[in-house]
Coordinates of C-alpha atoms in Angstrom, one line a residue:
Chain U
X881 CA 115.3 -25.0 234.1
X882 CA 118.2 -22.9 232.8
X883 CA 117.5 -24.2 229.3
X884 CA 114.0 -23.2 229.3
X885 CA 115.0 -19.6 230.4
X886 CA 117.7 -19.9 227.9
X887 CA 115.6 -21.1 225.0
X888 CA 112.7 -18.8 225.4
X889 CA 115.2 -15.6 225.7
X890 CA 117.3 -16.6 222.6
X891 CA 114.7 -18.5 220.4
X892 CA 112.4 -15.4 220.7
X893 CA 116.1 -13.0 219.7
X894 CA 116.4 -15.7 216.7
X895 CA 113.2 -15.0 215.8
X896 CA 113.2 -11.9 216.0
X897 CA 116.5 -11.3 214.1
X898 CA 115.4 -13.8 211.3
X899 CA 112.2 -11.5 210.9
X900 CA 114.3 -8.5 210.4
X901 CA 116.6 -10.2 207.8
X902 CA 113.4 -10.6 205.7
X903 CA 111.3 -7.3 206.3
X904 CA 114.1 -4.8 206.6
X905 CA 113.8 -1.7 204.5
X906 CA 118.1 -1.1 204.9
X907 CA 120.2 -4.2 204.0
X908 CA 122.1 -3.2 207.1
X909 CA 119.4 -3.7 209.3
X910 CA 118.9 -7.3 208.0
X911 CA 122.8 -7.8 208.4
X912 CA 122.3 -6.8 212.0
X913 CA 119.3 -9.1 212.5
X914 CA 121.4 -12.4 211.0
X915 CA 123.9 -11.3 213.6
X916 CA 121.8 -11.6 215.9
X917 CA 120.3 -14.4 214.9
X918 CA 123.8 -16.1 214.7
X919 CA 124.4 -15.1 218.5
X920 CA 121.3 -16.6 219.5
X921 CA 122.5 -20.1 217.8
X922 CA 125.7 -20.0 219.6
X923 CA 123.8 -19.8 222.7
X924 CA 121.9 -22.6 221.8
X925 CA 124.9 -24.5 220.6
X926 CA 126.6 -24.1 224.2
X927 CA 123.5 -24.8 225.7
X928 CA 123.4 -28.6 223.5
X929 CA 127.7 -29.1 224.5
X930 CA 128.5 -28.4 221.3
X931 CA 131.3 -26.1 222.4
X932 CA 134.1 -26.2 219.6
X933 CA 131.2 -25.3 216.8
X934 CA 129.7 -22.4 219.3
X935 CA 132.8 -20.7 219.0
X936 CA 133.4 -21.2 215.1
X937 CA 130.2 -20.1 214.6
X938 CA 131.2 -16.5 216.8
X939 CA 134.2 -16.2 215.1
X940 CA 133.8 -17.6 211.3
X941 CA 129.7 -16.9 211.2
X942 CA 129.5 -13.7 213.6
X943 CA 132.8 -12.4 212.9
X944 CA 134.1 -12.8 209.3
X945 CA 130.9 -13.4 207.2
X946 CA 129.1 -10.9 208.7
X947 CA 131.8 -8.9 208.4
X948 CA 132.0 -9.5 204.4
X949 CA 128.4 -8.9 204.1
X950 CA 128.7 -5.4 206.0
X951 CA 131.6 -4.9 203.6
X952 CA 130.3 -5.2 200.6
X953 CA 126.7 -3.2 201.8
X954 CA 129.3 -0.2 201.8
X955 CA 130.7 -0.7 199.0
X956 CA 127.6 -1.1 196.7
X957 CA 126.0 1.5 198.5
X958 CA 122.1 1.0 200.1
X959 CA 119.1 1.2 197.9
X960 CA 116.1 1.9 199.9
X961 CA 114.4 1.8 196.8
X962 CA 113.5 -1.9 196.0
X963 CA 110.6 -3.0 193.2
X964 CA 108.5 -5.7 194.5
X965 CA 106.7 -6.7 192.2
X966 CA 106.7 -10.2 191.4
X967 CA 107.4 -11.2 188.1
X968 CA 106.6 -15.1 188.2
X969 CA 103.3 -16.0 189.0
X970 CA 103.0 -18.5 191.2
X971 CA 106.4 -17.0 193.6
X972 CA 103.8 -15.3 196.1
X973 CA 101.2 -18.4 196.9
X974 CA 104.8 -20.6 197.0
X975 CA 105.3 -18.7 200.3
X976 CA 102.3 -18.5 201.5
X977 CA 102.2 -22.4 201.0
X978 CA 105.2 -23.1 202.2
X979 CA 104.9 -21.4 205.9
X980 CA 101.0 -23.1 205.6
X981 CA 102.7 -26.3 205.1
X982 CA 105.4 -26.1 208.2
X983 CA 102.0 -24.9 210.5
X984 CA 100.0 -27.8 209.6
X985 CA 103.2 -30.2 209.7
X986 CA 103.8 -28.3 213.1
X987 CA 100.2 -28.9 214.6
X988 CA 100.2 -32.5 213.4
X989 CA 103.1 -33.6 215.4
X990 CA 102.6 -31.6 218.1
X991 CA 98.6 -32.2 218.7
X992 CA 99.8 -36.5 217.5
X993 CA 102.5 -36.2 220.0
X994 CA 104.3 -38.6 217.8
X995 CA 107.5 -36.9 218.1
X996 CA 109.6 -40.4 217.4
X997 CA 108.5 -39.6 213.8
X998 CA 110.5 -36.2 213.7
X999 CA 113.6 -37.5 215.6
X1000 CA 113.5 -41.2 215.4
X1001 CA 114.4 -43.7 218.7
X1002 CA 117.0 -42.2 221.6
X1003 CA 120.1 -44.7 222.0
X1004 CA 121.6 -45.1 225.1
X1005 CA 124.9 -44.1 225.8
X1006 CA 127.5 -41.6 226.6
X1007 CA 126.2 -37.9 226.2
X1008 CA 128.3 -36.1 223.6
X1009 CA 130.0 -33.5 224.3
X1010 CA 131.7 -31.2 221.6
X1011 CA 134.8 -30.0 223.0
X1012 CA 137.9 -29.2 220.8
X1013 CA 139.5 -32.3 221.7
X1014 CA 136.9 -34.0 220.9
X1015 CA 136.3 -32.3 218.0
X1016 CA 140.0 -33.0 216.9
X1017 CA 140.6 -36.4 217.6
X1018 CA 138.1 -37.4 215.2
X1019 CA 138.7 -35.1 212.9
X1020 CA 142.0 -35.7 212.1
X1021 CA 141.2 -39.8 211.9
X1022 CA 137.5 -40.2 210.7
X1023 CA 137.2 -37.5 209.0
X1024 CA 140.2 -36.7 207.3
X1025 CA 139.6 -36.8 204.0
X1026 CA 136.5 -34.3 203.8
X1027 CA 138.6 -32.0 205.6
X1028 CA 141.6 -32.2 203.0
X1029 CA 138.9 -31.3 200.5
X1030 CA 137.0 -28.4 202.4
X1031 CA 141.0 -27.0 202.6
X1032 CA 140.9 -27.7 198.3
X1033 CA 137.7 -25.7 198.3
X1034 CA 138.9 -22.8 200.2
X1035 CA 141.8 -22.3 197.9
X1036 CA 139.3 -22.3 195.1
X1037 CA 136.9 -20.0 196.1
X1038 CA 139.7 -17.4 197.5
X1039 CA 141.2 -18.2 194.0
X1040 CA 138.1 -17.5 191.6
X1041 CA 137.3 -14.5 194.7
X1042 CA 140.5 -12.6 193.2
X1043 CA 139.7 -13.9 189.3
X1044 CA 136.1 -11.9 189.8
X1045 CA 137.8 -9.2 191.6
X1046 CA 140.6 -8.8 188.7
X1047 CA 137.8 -9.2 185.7
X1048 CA 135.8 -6.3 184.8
X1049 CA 134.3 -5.7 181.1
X1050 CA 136.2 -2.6 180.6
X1051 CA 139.9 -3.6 181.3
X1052 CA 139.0 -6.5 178.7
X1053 CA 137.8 -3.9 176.3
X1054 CA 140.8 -1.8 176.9
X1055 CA 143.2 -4.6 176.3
X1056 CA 140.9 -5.6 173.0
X1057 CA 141.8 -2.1 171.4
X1058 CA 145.8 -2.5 172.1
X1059 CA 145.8 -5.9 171.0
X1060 CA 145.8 -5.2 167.2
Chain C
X1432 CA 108.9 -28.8 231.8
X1433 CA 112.4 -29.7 229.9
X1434 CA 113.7 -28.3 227.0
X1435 CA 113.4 -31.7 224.2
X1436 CA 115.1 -32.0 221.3
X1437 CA 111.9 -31.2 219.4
X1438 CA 111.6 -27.2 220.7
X1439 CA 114.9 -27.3 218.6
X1440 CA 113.5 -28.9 215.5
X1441 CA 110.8 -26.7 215.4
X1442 CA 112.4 -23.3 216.1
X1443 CA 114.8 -24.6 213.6
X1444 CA 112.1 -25.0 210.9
X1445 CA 110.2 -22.0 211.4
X1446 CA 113.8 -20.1 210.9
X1447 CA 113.9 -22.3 207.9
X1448 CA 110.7 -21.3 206.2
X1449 CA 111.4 -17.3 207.0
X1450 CA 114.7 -17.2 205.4
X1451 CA 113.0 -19.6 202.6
X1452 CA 110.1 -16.9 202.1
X1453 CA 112.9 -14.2 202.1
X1454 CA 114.0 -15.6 199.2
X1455 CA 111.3 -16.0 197.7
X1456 CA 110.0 -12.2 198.7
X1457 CA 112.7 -10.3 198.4
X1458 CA 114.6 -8.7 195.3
X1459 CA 118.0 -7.0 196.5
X1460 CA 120.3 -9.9 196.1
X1461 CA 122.6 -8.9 199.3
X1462 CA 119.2 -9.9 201.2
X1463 CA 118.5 -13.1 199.1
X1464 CA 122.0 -14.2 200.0
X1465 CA 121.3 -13.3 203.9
X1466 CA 118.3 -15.3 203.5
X1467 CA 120.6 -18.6 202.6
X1468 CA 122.7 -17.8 205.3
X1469 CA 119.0 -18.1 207.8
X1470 CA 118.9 -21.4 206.2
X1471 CA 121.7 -22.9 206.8
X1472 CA 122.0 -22.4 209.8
X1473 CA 118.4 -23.5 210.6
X1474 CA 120.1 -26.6 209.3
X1475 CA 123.0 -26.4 211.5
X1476 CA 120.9 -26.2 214.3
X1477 CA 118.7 -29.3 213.2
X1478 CA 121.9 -30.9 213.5
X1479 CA 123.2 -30.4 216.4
X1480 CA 120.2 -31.0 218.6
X1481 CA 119.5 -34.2 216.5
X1482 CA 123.0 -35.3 217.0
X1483 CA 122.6 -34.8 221.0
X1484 CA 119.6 -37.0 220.6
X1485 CA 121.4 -39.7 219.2
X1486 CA 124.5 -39.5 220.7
X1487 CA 126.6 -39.1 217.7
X1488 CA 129.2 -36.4 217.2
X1489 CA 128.8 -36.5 213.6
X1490 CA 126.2 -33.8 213.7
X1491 CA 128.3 -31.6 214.7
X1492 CA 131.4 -32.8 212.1
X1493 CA 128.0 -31.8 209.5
X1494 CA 127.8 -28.0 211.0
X1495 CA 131.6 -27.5 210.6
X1496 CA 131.8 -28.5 207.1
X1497 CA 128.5 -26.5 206.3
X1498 CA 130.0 -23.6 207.7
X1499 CA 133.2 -24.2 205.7
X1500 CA 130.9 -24.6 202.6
X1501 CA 129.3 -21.6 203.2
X1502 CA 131.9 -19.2 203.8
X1503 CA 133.4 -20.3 200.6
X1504 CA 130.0 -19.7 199.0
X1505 CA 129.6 -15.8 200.8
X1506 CA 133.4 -15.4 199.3
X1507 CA 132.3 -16.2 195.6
X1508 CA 128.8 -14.9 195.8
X1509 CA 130.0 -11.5 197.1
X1510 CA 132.4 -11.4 194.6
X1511 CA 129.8 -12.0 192.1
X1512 CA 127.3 -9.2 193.1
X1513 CA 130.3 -6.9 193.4
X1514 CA 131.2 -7.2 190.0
X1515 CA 127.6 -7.4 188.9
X1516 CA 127.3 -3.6 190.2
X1517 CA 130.4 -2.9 188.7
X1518 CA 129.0 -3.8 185.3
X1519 CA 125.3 -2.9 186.2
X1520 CA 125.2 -0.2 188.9
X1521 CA 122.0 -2.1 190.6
X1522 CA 121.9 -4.9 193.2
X1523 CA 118.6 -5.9 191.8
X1524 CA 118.2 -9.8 190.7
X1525 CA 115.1 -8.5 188.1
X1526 CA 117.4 -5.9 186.1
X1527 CA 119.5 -9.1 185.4
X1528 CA 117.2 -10.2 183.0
X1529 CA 118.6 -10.3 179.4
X1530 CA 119.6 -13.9 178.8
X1531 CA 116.1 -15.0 177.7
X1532 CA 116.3 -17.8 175.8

């Protein structure tokens, strides 16, 4: 019963905040409708056990992405202006397609009630249960090596972060001039 | 009536398609990149609830590398619309439009 409360409350708040991403005149508007939509995914994350990634997702998601995004909406300033009018052809009937596609796909499975075709058969066995410890034990042992390389990506992307931040056209042309 | 994993799935695809017809829509590219964000973590959320289905903790090993992924990704792709305005003074993905083949 709680989970029905729960998911009604927060899937509507997802919804909601995913809308506002999309049809938000100000950029910081949509940055405050991901948030929210974020917070409502944590809730649902707690909600399925999944403890250790609710909390990343607050902190690393909620926290310092969002955080970026806000960041550099500052920095660039906010144009309200923005020119909507499509340039390739076929880019408005894609979406229009595409959320046609999900209804029909939608009412099929729910009107067929075959939902073993979405999810596939439930095994038996202990319920999971995403606590830190968890989380760490087989992280450290199964899944090791992807790890290793997400800690090789993060060194690259803070690494090309400070190349873009370092290059800009007119320090090159500067450096052009007082080369010869 | 009980929550099933399906409720999930579906909210989860429905957040999926509006951040994919953000991108599609919209032109700022600060909002574009927002709109990747929705999707992933539509995805996220397909993954947990399919991996309490199943009993498998791997679903949730999937969200904390996506998450990983994509924070490296906001990193860059900031940095690469920051330097874009630098250069350009416009956040616009249709001004960027002169390497026509």
């Amino acid at each position: 019963m709680t989970e029905l409360i729960l998911f009604f409350i927060f899937g509507s708040l997802a919804l909601v905040g995913g809308l506002t991403v999309v049809a938000a005149k100000n950029p910081v508007h949509s940055a405050m409708g991901l948030m929210l939509t974020l917070f409502s995914l944590a809730v649902f994350y707690v909600v399925q056990a999944a403890h250790f990634v609710a909390a990343v997702q607050v902190i690393v998601y909620a926290g310092a992405v969002m955080t970026l995004f806000l960041f550099v909406i500052m920095l660039i300033g906010v144009d309200k202006e923005e020119n909507l009018t499509e340039n390739i052809r076929f880019q408005r009937p894609l979406v229009v397609l595409l959320g046609l596609s999900v209804v029909v796909i939608g009412v099929v499975v729910a009107v067929g009630g075959r939902f073993t075709w979405v999810t596939g058969p439930a095994i038996a066995g202990p319920e999971v249960n995403g606590t830190v410890e968890a989380i760490g034990d087989d992280l450290f042992t199964v899944w090791l090596l992807p790890f290793e390389a997400t800690s090789l990506l993060l060194i690259i992307a803070a690494v090309g972060a400070l190349a873009l931040a370092f290059y800009s056209p007119r320090r090159r042309q500067r450096s052009e001039e007082d080369a010869p | 009536m009980t929550v099933t994993v399906d409720w999930y799935l579906i909210l989860a695809a429905v957040l999926f398609v509006i951040g994919a017809a953000g991108l599609l829509i919209r032109r700022n590219a600060i909002i574009m990149f927002m709109s990747i964000e929705l999707m992933l973590n539509a995805v996220n959320l397909t993954f947990v609830s399919v991996g309490r289905e199943l009993q498998n903790l791997a679903g949730q090993f999937a969200v904390f590398f996506v998450l990983v992924v994509a924070a490296a990704e906001v990193v860059i792709g900031l940095a690469i619309i920051v330097s874009i305005f630098r250069a350009r003074a416009t956040a616009s993905v249709d001004e960027l439009s002169e390497m026509k083949g």
